[in-house]
Short mmCIF file of C-alpha atoms in Angstrom, two decimals:
data_model
loop_
_atom_site.label_atom_id
_atom_site.label_comp_id
_atom_site.label_asym_id
_atom_site.label_seq_id
_atom_site.Cartn_x
_atom_site.Cartn_y
_atom_site.Cartn_z
CA MET A 1 -11.41 21.62 -47.52
CA LEU A 2 -11.07 18.46 -45.41
CA LYS A 3 -13.42 18.45 -41.97
CA LEU A 4 -12.14 17.88 -38.52
CA THR A 5 -13.87 16.65 -35.63
CA PRO A 6 -13.49 18.27 -32.40
CA THR A 7 -11.02 15.86 -31.01
CA LEU A 8 -8.99 16.25 -34.06
CA GLN A 9 -9.11 20.15 -33.76
CA ALA A 10 -8.12 19.90 -30.16
CA LEU A 11 -4.99 17.72 -31.40
CA MET A 12 -4.16 20.34 -34.17
CA LEU A 13 -4.40 23.34 -31.81
CA SER A 14 -2.22 21.93 -29.23
CA GLY A 15 0.41 21.26 -31.66
CA LEU A 16 0.05 24.94 -32.85
CA VAL A 17 0.41 26.09 -28.77
CA ALA A 18 3.85 24.19 -29.04
CA ILE A 19 4.98 26.40 -32.15
CA SER A 20 3.19 29.25 -31.27
CA TRP A 21 4.31 29.84 -27.67
CA PRO A 22 7.62 28.32 -27.13
CA ALA A 23 8.89 30.49 -24.14
CA TRP A 24 5.27 29.60 -22.45
CA ALA A 25 5.84 26.11 -23.28
CA GLU A 26 9.52 25.83 -21.96
CA GLU A 27 7.89 27.93 -18.39
CA SER A 28 5.34 25.15 -18.13
CA ALA A 29 7.35 22.36 -19.01
CA SER A 30 9.28 22.25 -15.53
CA SER A 31 7.66 20.11 -12.96
CA VAL A 32 6.57 20.88 -9.54
CA SER A 33 9.30 20.84 -6.75
CA ALA A 34 9.85 18.72 -4.16
CA ASN A 35 8.88 21.52 -1.48
CA GLN A 36 5.72 22.58 -3.46
CA VAL A 37 4.49 18.62 -3.29
CA ASP A 38 5.25 18.45 0.55
CA ASP A 39 3.07 21.57 1.19
CA GLU A 40 0.53 20.41 -0.92
CA ALA A 41 0.34 16.87 0.82
CA ASP A 42 0.34 18.56 4.34
CA ALA A 43 -2.92 20.24 3.22
CA SER A 44 -6.31 18.08 3.10
CA THR A 45 -7.34 15.88 0.55
CA SER A 46 -9.48 18.38 -1.18
CA ASP A 47 -6.72 20.18 -2.66
CA PRO A 48 -7.96 23.56 -4.19
CA ARG A 49 -5.75 23.09 -7.10
CA THR A 50 -6.94 19.88 -7.97
CA ALA A 51 -10.59 20.80 -6.87
CA GLY A 52 -11.70 21.32 -10.59
CA VAL A 53 -11.02 17.90 -11.68
CA ASP A 54 -13.65 16.27 -13.53
CA GLY A 55 -13.09 12.65 -11.90
CA ASP A 56 -11.08 11.16 -9.28
CA THR A 57 -7.63 12.22 -8.29
CA PHE A 58 -4.63 9.71 -6.97
CA LYS A 59 -5.75 11.13 -3.28
CA ALA A 60 -9.50 10.30 -3.77
CA ILE A 61 -8.30 6.93 -4.97
CA LEU A 62 -6.13 6.26 -1.86
CA GLY A 63 -9.21 7.55 0.37
CA GLN A 64 -11.30 5.07 -1.13
CA ALA A 65 -8.78 2.04 -1.23
CA ARG A 66 -8.40 2.87 2.70
CA SER A 67 -11.66 2.77 3.59
CA HIS A 68 -12.40 -0.59 1.58
CA ASP A 69 -9.80 -2.85 1.28
CA PRO A 70 -10.40 -6.02 3.19
CA ASP A 71 -6.59 -6.71 3.42
CA LEU A 72 -5.88 -3.57 5.30
CA ARG A 73 -8.79 -4.20 7.79
CA ALA A 74 -7.60 -7.17 8.60
CA GLU A 75 -4.19 -5.95 9.26
CA GLN A 76 -5.87 -3.27 11.22
CA MET A 77 -7.69 -5.57 13.59
CA ARG A 78 -4.69 -8.09 14.03
CA TYR A 79 -2.47 -5.13 15.02
CA LYS A 80 -5.30 -3.96 17.11
CA GLY A 81 -5.45 -7.63 18.99
CA GLU A 82 -1.39 -8.06 18.93
CA GLN A 83 -1.16 -4.76 20.90
CA GLU A 84 -2.63 -6.97 23.92
CA GLU A 85 0.64 -9.11 23.68
CA THR A 86 2.17 -5.99 26.24
CA ASN A 87 -0.34 -6.26 28.51
CA ILE A 88 -0.15 -10.20 28.94
CA ALA A 89 3.29 -10.03 29.58
CA LEU A 90 2.79 -7.47 32.32
CA SER A 91 0.32 -9.25 34.14
CA ALA A 92 2.89 -11.84 34.88
CA LEU A 93 4.83 -9.34 36.86
CA LEU A 94 1.83 -7.78 38.71
CA PRO A 95 0.04 -9.11 41.63
CA GLN A 96 -2.19 -12.06 41.44
CA VAL A 97 -5.27 -11.86 43.56
CA ASN A 98 -7.84 -14.64 44.23
CA VAL A 99 -10.49 -15.12 46.12
CA GLN A 100 -12.42 -18.57 46.41
CA GLY A 101 -15.07 -19.87 48.58
CA ARG A 102 -16.63 -23.19 49.01
CA PHE A 103 -19.73 -24.94 50.61
CA SER A 104 -19.84 -28.33 50.94
CA ARG A 105 -22.16 -30.79 52.74
CA GLN A 106 -20.83 -34.38 54.40
CA ASP A 107 -22.52 -37.43 54.88
CA SER A 108 -19.71 -40.12 56.51
CA ASP A 109 -19.63 -43.01 58.82
CA ASN A 110 -16.47 -42.61 61.57
CA ILE A 111 -15.98 -43.12 64.91
CA TYR A 112 -18.15 -40.25 66.21
CA THR A 113 -21.31 -41.83 64.31
CA ASP A 114 -20.40 -45.29 65.84
CA GLN A 115 -23.01 -45.58 68.63
CA ASP A 116 -20.53 -48.39 70.28
CA SER A 117 -17.76 -45.87 70.11
CA GLN A 118 -16.84 -43.66 73.18
CA TYR A 119 -16.57 -40.84 70.84
CA TYR A 120 -20.39 -41.09 69.73
CA ASP A 121 -22.38 -37.97 71.45
CA PRO A 122 -25.74 -37.45 70.18
CA ASP A 123 -25.95 -33.94 71.19
CA LYS A 124 -22.83 -33.30 68.82
CA PRO A 125 -23.69 -32.47 65.02
CA ARG A 126 -20.86 -34.48 63.86
CA SER A 127 -22.36 -37.51 65.25
CA SER A 128 -25.14 -37.26 62.88
CA GLY A 129 -22.79 -37.80 60.34
CA LYS A 130 -24.26 -35.13 58.13
CA LEU A 131 -22.08 -31.70 58.21
CA ASN A 132 -22.44 -28.41 56.78
CA GLU A 133 -19.42 -26.41 55.98
CA THR A 134 -18.17 -23.46 54.21
CA TYR A 135 -14.64 -22.01 53.37
CA TYR A 136 -13.41 -18.75 52.36
CA GLN A 137 -10.16 -17.75 51.27
CA ALA A 138 -8.23 -14.74 49.60
CA SER A 139 -4.75 -14.73 48.47
CA ILE A 140 -2.17 -12.59 46.85
CA GLN A 141 1.09 -13.65 45.28
CA GLN A 142 3.67 -11.31 43.78
CA THR A 143 6.66 -12.15 41.61
CA LEU A 144 9.86 -10.74 43.25
CA PHE A 145 12.36 -11.97 40.87
CA ASP A 146 11.65 -13.73 37.69
CA TRP A 147 14.25 -12.74 35.13
CA ALA A 148 12.33 -14.70 32.56
CA LYS A 149 9.09 -12.79 32.92
CA PHE A 150 11.08 -9.41 32.74
CA LYS A 151 12.42 -10.42 29.51
CA ASP A 152 9.27 -11.62 28.35
CA LEU A 153 7.83 -7.83 28.48
CA ASP A 154 10.67 -6.96 26.43
CA ARG A 155 9.68 -9.62 23.98
CA ALA A 156 6.15 -8.65 23.99
CA ASP A 157 7.25 -4.91 23.26
CA ALA A 158 9.25 -5.94 20.32
CA TYR A 159 6.45 -8.41 19.14
CA VAL A 160 3.89 -5.02 19.10
CA ALA A 161 6.69 -3.21 17.19
CA ALA A 162 6.94 -5.87 14.63
CA ALA A 163 2.94 -5.88 14.43
CA GLU A 164 2.92 -1.97 13.84
CA ALA A 165 5.52 -2.32 11.27
CA ARG A 166 3.49 -4.91 9.66
CA LEU A 167 0.56 -2.56 9.72
CA LYS A 168 2.46 0.25 8.23
CA GLY A 169 3.85 -1.95 5.37
CA ALA A 170 0.25 -2.80 4.61
CA GLU A 171 -0.66 0.72 4.32
CA GLN A 172 2.31 1.42 2.42
CA GLU A 173 1.53 -1.83 -0.12
CA LEU A 174 -2.03 -0.57 -0.21
CA THR A 175 -0.99 2.91 -1.41
CA TYR A 176 1.39 1.38 -3.78
CA ARG A 177 -1.22 -1.33 -5.29
CA ALA A 178 -4.05 1.64 -5.59
CA SER A 179 -1.72 4.25 -7.22
CA GLN A 180 -0.10 1.56 -9.59
CA ALA A 181 -3.83 0.33 -10.57
CA TYR A 182 -4.90 3.95 -11.09
CA LEU A 183 -2.06 5.00 -13.32
CA LYS A 184 -2.82 1.67 -15.39
CA VAL A 185 -6.28 3.03 -15.61
CA LEU A 186 -5.07 6.34 -17.00
CA PHE A 187 -2.55 4.65 -19.59
CA GLN A 188 -5.01 2.55 -21.06
CA SER A 189 -7.51 5.62 -21.05
CA GLN A 190 -4.83 7.36 -23.21
CA GLN A 191 -4.14 4.67 -25.19
CA VAL A 192 -8.22 4.47 -26.19
CA TYR A 193 -8.45 7.99 -26.73
CA LEU A 194 -5.28 8.04 -28.85
CA ASN A 195 -6.06 5.06 -30.87
CA ASN A 196 -9.82 6.43 -31.51
CA ASN A 197 -7.86 9.61 -32.70
CA LYS A 198 -5.49 7.50 -35.13
CA LEU A 199 -8.81 5.43 -36.31
CA GLU A 200 -10.78 8.45 -37.10
CA SER A 201 -7.33 10.24 -39.15
CA LEU A 202 -7.03 6.68 -40.89
CA GLN A 203 -10.57 6.33 -41.64
CA LEU A 204 -10.50 9.91 -43.53
CA LYS A 205 -7.18 8.91 -45.37
CA LEU A 206 -8.87 5.54 -46.58
CA ALA A 207 -11.93 7.55 -47.79
CA GLN A 208 -9.50 9.98 -49.80
CA ALA A 209 -7.82 7.04 -51.04
CA GLN A 210 -11.02 5.72 -52.29
CA ARG A 211 -12.21 8.61 -53.83
CA GLN A 212 -8.91 8.98 -55.76
CA ASN A 213 -9.26 5.51 -56.82
CA GLN A 214 -12.86 6.35 -58.29
CA LEU A 215 -11.65 9.22 -60.25
CA GLY A 216 -8.81 7.00 -61.61
CA VAL A 217 -5.84 8.95 -60.32
CA GLY A 218 -5.54 6.66 -57.09
CA ASP A 219 -3.14 3.75 -56.77
CA GLN A 220 -4.71 0.48 -55.51
CA LEU A 221 -1.79 -0.66 -53.71
CA ASN A 222 -1.80 2.44 -51.95
CA LEU A 223 -5.60 2.00 -51.11
CA LEU A 224 -5.27 -1.66 -50.02
CA GLU A 225 -2.26 -0.39 -47.75
CA VAL A 226 -4.23 2.36 -45.99
CA GLN A 227 -7.14 0.27 -45.52
CA ALA A 228 -4.66 -2.31 -43.80
CA ARG A 229 -3.76 0.15 -41.55
CA ARG A 230 -6.93 1.11 -40.80
CA ASP A 231 -8.07 -2.16 -39.93
CA LEU A 232 -5.10 -2.65 -37.80
CA ALA A 233 -5.99 0.78 -35.98
CA ARG A 234 -9.42 -0.48 -35.41
CA ALA A 235 -8.09 -3.89 -33.78
CA ASP A 236 -5.77 -1.75 -31.56
CA LEU A 237 -8.57 0.07 -30.54
CA LEU A 238 -10.62 -2.93 -29.61
CA GLN A 239 -7.79 -4.17 -27.59
CA ALA A 240 -7.09 -0.87 -25.81
CA LYS A 241 -10.99 -0.91 -24.96
CA SER A 242 -10.49 -4.32 -23.07
CA ASP A 243 -7.08 -3.41 -21.17
CA LEU A 244 -8.97 -0.44 -20.13
CA SER A 245 -12.45 -2.48 -18.86
CA ASP A 246 -9.67 -5.11 -17.05
CA ALA A 247 -7.71 -2.42 -15.56
CA LYS A 248 -10.81 -0.94 -14.04
CA THR A 249 -12.14 -3.99 -12.85
CA GLU A 250 -8.81 -4.28 -11.07
CA LEU A 251 -8.96 -0.94 -9.49
CA ARG A 252 -12.66 -1.63 -8.29
CA LYS A 253 -11.40 -4.56 -6.58
CA ILE A 254 -9.25 -2.14 -4.56
CA THR A 255 -11.49 0.79 -4.05
CA GLY A 256 -15.04 -1.02 -4.02
CA GLN A 257 -16.13 2.15 -6.73
CA ASP A 258 -16.37 2.49 -10.41
CA VAL A 259 -13.78 5.04 -11.10
CA GLN A 260 -14.09 8.23 -12.82
CA VAL A 261 -11.42 9.31 -14.95
CA PRO A 262 -10.77 12.87 -15.63
CA GLU A 263 -11.10 13.29 -19.29
CA ARG A 264 -8.92 16.30 -19.25
CA TRP A 265 -6.01 14.13 -17.80
CA VAL A 266 -6.57 11.97 -20.54
CA LYS A 267 -6.58 14.19 -23.33
CA ALA A 268 -3.60 16.12 -21.66
CA GLY A 269 -1.41 13.09 -20.94
CA TYR A 270 0.84 13.90 -23.50
CA LEU A 271 1.96 17.21 -22.33
CA ILE A 272 3.16 15.89 -18.92
CA GLU A 273 6.75 16.48 -18.09
CA PRO A 274 7.64 14.82 -14.96
CA GLN A 275 10.71 15.91 -12.66
CA ARG A 276 14.05 14.00 -13.36
CA VAL A 277 15.33 12.25 -10.56
CA ASP A 278 18.56 14.29 -9.25
CA SER A 279 19.80 12.38 -6.24
CA ASN A 280 22.64 9.92 -6.81
CA LEU A 281 22.06 6.22 -6.31
CA ASP A 282 24.27 5.79 -3.04
CA GLU A 283 21.77 8.39 -1.45
CA TRP A 284 18.80 6.28 -2.59
CA LEU A 285 20.62 3.01 -1.62
CA ASN A 286 21.01 4.37 1.61
CA MET A 287 17.43 5.01 2.04
CA ALA A 288 16.90 1.17 1.59
CA LYS A 289 16.83 0.82 5.24
CA GLN A 290 13.75 2.97 5.54
CA GLY A 291 11.95 0.35 3.44
CA PHE A 292 8.76 -1.21 5.26
CA GLU A 293 9.79 -4.72 4.06
CA TYR A 294 13.25 -4.31 5.68
CA ARG A 295 11.90 -2.18 8.95
CA GLN A 296 9.48 -5.08 9.56
CA ALA A 297 12.30 -7.75 9.21
CA GLN A 298 14.29 -5.92 11.71
CA GLN A 299 11.55 -5.69 14.34
CA MET A 300 11.33 -9.33 13.73
CA VAL A 301 15.09 -9.94 14.40
CA ARG A 302 14.26 -8.22 17.80
CA GLU A 303 11.40 -10.16 18.49
CA ALA A 304 13.69 -13.38 17.96
CA LYS A 305 16.33 -11.89 20.11
CA GLU A 306 14.19 -11.21 22.85
CA GLN A 307 12.67 -14.85 22.66
CA ALA A 308 15.96 -16.21 23.30
CA SER A 309 16.63 -13.97 26.21
CA VAL A 310 13.28 -15.35 27.64
CA GLN A 311 14.25 -19.13 26.72
CA TRP A 312 18.03 -18.27 28.38
CA ALA A 313 16.40 -16.73 31.69
CA GLY A 314 15.31 -20.10 32.36
CA HIS A 315 18.35 -20.88 33.99
CA TYR A 316 17.84 -18.12 36.82
CA PRO A 317 16.06 -18.69 40.25
CA THR A 318 12.94 -17.21 40.85
CA LEU A 319 11.56 -15.57 44.32
CA SER A 320 8.03 -14.52 44.82
CA LEU A 321 5.75 -13.76 47.91
CA SER A 322 2.47 -14.98 49.00
CA LEU A 323 -0.02 -13.96 51.45
CA SER A 324 -3.27 -15.73 52.32
CA TYR A 325 -6.24 -15.59 54.56
CA SER A 326 -8.63 -18.63 55.00
CA ASP A 327 -11.63 -19.02 57.21
CA ARG A 328 -13.68 -21.94 57.65
CA HIS A 329 -16.90 -22.40 59.20
CA SER A 330 -18.46 -25.66 60.21
CA GLU A 331 -21.15 -27.51 62.35
CA ASP A 332 -18.20 -29.31 63.79
CA ASP A 333 -16.44 -27.12 66.21
CA LEU A 334 -13.29 -29.16 65.55
CA ASN A 335 -13.15 -28.44 61.80
CA GLU A 336 -13.52 -24.76 62.62
CA ARG A 337 -10.21 -22.61 62.02
CA THR A 338 -8.78 -19.38 60.69
CA ASP A 339 -5.56 -19.49 58.93
CA LYS A 340 -3.04 -16.22 57.91
CA THR A 341 -0.13 -17.41 55.78
CA ALA A 342 3.07 -15.40 54.60
CA ALA A 343 5.37 -17.34 52.33
CA LEU A 344 8.41 -16.74 50.56
CA GLN A 345 9.15 -19.08 47.61
CA LEU A 346 12.35 -19.56 45.79
CA ALA A 347 12.64 -21.75 43.17
CA LEU A 348 16.37 -22.92 41.51
CA PRO A 349 16.05 -24.99 38.49
CA ILE A 350 18.88 -27.62 38.81
CA TYR A 351 18.03 -30.02 36.05
CA GLN A 352 14.93 -30.20 33.98
CA GLY A 353 16.02 -32.90 31.34
CA GLY A 354 17.79 -30.32 29.26
CA ARG A 355 14.43 -28.81 28.09
CA THR A 356 15.95 -25.03 28.95
CA GLN A 357 19.05 -25.32 26.78
CA ALA A 358 17.09 -26.99 24.25
CA GLN A 359 14.57 -24.31 24.01
CA THR A 360 17.53 -21.84 24.20
CA ARG A 361 19.33 -23.16 21.21
CA ARG A 362 15.98 -23.47 19.22
CA ALA A 363 15.26 -19.57 19.84
CA GLU A 364 18.97 -18.39 18.92
CA ALA A 365 18.63 -20.60 15.35
CA GLN A 366 15.26 -18.72 14.89
CA MET A 367 16.96 -15.32 15.53
CA GLN A 368 19.71 -16.27 13.17
CA ALA A 369 16.93 -17.52 10.37
CA GLN A 370 15.37 -13.63 11.07
CA MET A 371 18.80 -12.11 10.69
CA ALA A 372 19.42 -13.83 7.24
CA LYS A 373 15.70 -12.96 6.20
CA SER A 374 16.64 -9.33 7.40
CA ASP A 375 19.83 -9.31 5.05
CA LYS A 376 17.93 -10.75 1.97
CA ALA A 377 15.19 -8.11 2.44
CA LEU A 378 17.97 -5.17 2.45
CA ALA A 379 19.50 -6.84 -0.68
CA ASP A 380 16.15 -7.44 -2.24
CA ALA A 381 15.34 -3.58 -1.70
CA ARG A 382 18.46 -2.29 -2.58
CA GLN A 383 18.50 -4.42 -6.02
CA LYS A 384 14.79 -3.05 -6.98
CA ILE A 385 15.95 0.25 -6.10
CA ARG A 386 19.07 -0.04 -8.64
CA LEU A 387 16.60 -1.30 -11.16
CA SER A 388 14.08 1.92 -10.53
CA PHE A 389 16.82 4.04 -10.64
CA SER A 390 18.05 2.57 -13.77
CA ARG A 391 14.74 2.80 -15.40
CA LEU A 392 14.04 6.40 -14.81
CA GLY A 393 17.26 7.36 -16.08
CA SER A 394 16.69 5.71 -19.40
CA LEU A 395 13.22 6.32 -19.29
CA GLY A 396 13.95 9.98 -18.66
CA GLU A 397 15.97 10.22 -21.77
CA ARG A 398 13.38 8.29 -23.72
CA LEU A 399 10.55 11.14 -22.44
CA GLU A 400 12.71 13.79 -23.71
CA ALA A 401 13.23 12.39 -27.13
CA LEU A 402 9.66 11.31 -27.53
CA ARG A 403 9.11 15.00 -26.46
CA GLN A 404 11.31 16.46 -29.23
CA SER A 405 9.70 13.97 -31.50
CA ARG A 406 6.34 15.17 -30.59
CA GLN A 407 7.23 18.89 -31.30
CA SER A 408 9.09 17.66 -34.66
CA SER A 409 5.81 15.99 -35.46
CA GLU A 410 3.74 19.05 -34.56
CA ARG A 411 5.81 21.43 -37.00
CA TYR A 412 5.23 18.58 -39.73
CA LEU A 413 1.41 18.65 -39.34
CA ILE A 414 1.61 22.46 -39.38
CA ALA A 415 3.38 22.88 -42.36
CA ALA A 416 1.39 20.02 -44.21
CA GLU A 417 -1.97 22.05 -42.98
CA ARG A 418 -0.26 25.47 -44.67
CA GLY A 419 0.80 23.60 -47.24
CA LEU A 420 -2.76 22.37 -48.22
CA LYS A 421 -4.22 25.64 -48.02
CA LEU A 422 -1.64 26.83 -50.63
CA ASN A 423 -2.27 23.70 -52.68
CA LEU A 424 1.42 22.70 -52.27
CA ARG A 425 0.47 19.58 -50.21
CA SER A 426 -2.31 16.96 -50.47
CA GLN A 427 -5.21 16.03 -48.01
CA VAL A 428 -3.31 12.67 -47.92
CA GLU A 429 0.03 14.28 -46.57
CA VAL A 430 -1.91 15.98 -43.93
CA LEU A 431 -3.45 12.92 -42.55
CA ASP A 432 -0.09 11.20 -42.77
CA ALA A 433 1.26 13.90 -40.81
CA ARG A 434 -1.54 13.58 -38.04
CA THR A 435 -1.20 10.13 -38.08
CA GLN A 436 2.52 10.18 -37.26
CA LEU A 437 2.09 12.54 -34.35
CA VAL A 438 -0.55 10.42 -32.67
CA ASP A 439 1.79 7.34 -32.81
CA THR A 440 4.25 9.47 -31.12
CA GLN A 441 1.86 10.36 -28.30
CA LEU A 442 1.05 6.69 -28.15
CA LYS A 443 4.77 5.89 -27.38
CA PHE A 444 5.00 8.96 -25.09
CA ALA A 445 1.73 7.41 -23.28
CA GLU A 446 3.81 4.11 -22.95
CA ALA A 447 7.00 5.38 -21.75
CA LEU A 448 5.39 7.96 -19.44
CA ASN A 449 3.44 4.92 -17.83
CA ASN A 450 6.56 3.21 -17.36
CA TYR A 451 8.11 6.23 -15.83
CA LEU A 452 6.10 6.50 -13.38
CA THR A 453 5.52 3.13 -12.34
CA ALA A 454 9.48 3.21 -11.89
CA ASP A 455 9.02 6.27 -9.76
CA LEU A 456 6.32 4.60 -7.47
CA ASP A 457 8.46 1.61 -6.95
CA LEU A 458 11.63 3.39 -6.05
CA HIS A 459 9.43 5.36 -3.51
CA TYR A 460 7.99 2.26 -2.20
CA GLN A 461 11.39 0.29 -1.95
CA THR A 462 12.32 3.77 0.43
CA GLY A 463 9.36 3.90 2.25
CA ASP A 464 8.45 7.12 1.02
CA LEU A 465 5.35 6.26 -0.73
CA THR A 466 2.82 8.33 1.27
CA ALA A 467 0.07 10.58 0.52
CA ASN A 468 2.29 13.49 -0.13
CA HIS A 469 4.17 11.62 -2.81
CA VAL A 470 0.74 10.63 -4.41
CA GLY A 471 -0.26 14.10 -4.60
CA TYR A 472 2.57 14.82 -6.80
CA TYR A 473 0.99 12.62 -9.32
CA ASP A 474 -2.22 14.73 -9.26
CA GLN A 475 -0.59 18.16 -9.74
CA LEU A 476 1.59 16.18 -12.94
CA PHE A 477 -2.00 15.57 -14.43
CA GLN A 478 -3.59 18.68 -13.50
CA ASP A 479 -0.80 20.98 -14.68
CA ALA A 480 -0.80 19.32 -17.76
CA ALA A 481 -4.78 19.62 -18.13
CA ALA A 482 -4.57 23.37 -17.63
CA LYS A 483 -1.68 23.58 -20.11
CA LEU A 484 -4.07 22.18 -22.75
CA LYS A 485 -6.91 24.08 -21.69
CA HIS A 486 -5.03 27.34 -21.81
CA ALA A 487 -3.73 26.68 -25.10
CA VAL A 488 -6.95 25.68 -26.80
CA SER A 489 -8.93 28.64 -25.22
CA ALA A 490 -6.44 30.93 -26.61
CA GLU A 491 -6.19 29.50 -30.10
CA ASN A 492 -10.04 28.93 -30.17
CA PRO A 493 -12.63 29.97 -27.30
CA ASP A 494 -15.47 28.17 -28.84
CA ILE A 495 -13.72 24.76 -28.16
CA SER A 496 -14.05 23.40 -24.94
CA ILE A 497 -11.80 20.61 -23.79
#
């Protein structure tokens, strides 16, 4: 009788589950609803439903990325600095208070120091030619009307809003990069696991073919064919391991930590049945304006409009009020003075060489350029939404077809196993059935990765890729792991998955 490794036993038992409990399988197939995802996302990162995961969840990866990613930290510090733009613009409208003082020592020759002059008086300090003098002044200046400064405050508000949009866009982009990288790690981990199972099956099949050949009942051509398939499976496994190493390295660059992939998630990946997209394309296209790239472009348009208004306001007159008090103390009583001044200053720009108009035209041209960029960002987002939506539809159908193919392969494997027990089938046929099942699971893993990546793209382009949605991926894998654990425990309590 053929001896099975624990991994192959688990693989076979998962096939038995699909046949023995069809009603239970159909119930478990439905994915979490959107409301369940939202409720789950509102909870803390340590979700009790994923508390038993033996590795990193998507939410955990996202938390690591947010605390490590240098690009996000740079954007956060940039935003912190750009927030001061409003205070800088506001300062031009607030009173400007200045206090200054001066001490001077004067050494001069004049009519007061000329002994032959009638103004010379040796009893006067000024006739010595050396005088000490102190001067103090306090002044306040307040803008009463300067339309350019008022509009510059609006420009600063738009500038800060654009900076905030950039920060939120950076956070969204990091969520996308981290989730995409972790999906790739999970996919490559499944490739390693399944290719290893396939190699084990082909190793057993090759051993059986060699035994038959030694007994003189085998086919040399069949032996060579099995050996070639075994060698190819080994090459595929090595490639999968290399790709997994690359994917982990890429993810570590984002999180700063080595990832711990949940083993149960890897083994149960082929049991995942994601929720199909139920909205129509027009609804998703209408959400394109919620995408962070478009929203950032819109804020840039607003800033450019306000900048054009600032330049145009250079045509208007300005009015300001100034108050000052000064006090001069000197050893020469003729230089002693105290001044109190109040002044209204009106400035009316008549001609400045065409500078104001040139600056206005430049600002308007820049505004038009930003509007064109905004239109392009919206068009690009809608194009990506169309592609992602189309891919989700076709990949969803492919996943369903592969799920049915897997169930057929599982039934074929079970039938071959029963035939072997009744001496109606050979061990080679059983191994062929198992290899066929693994091939189907490999195709399913690839289609699933492409489907979840398309789902990631769709929510990213619509500005809806938040921690709430990332929690949905956690639940998909965790539900599949629970499904496999329940199946194996029911079939054989001694096998631990």
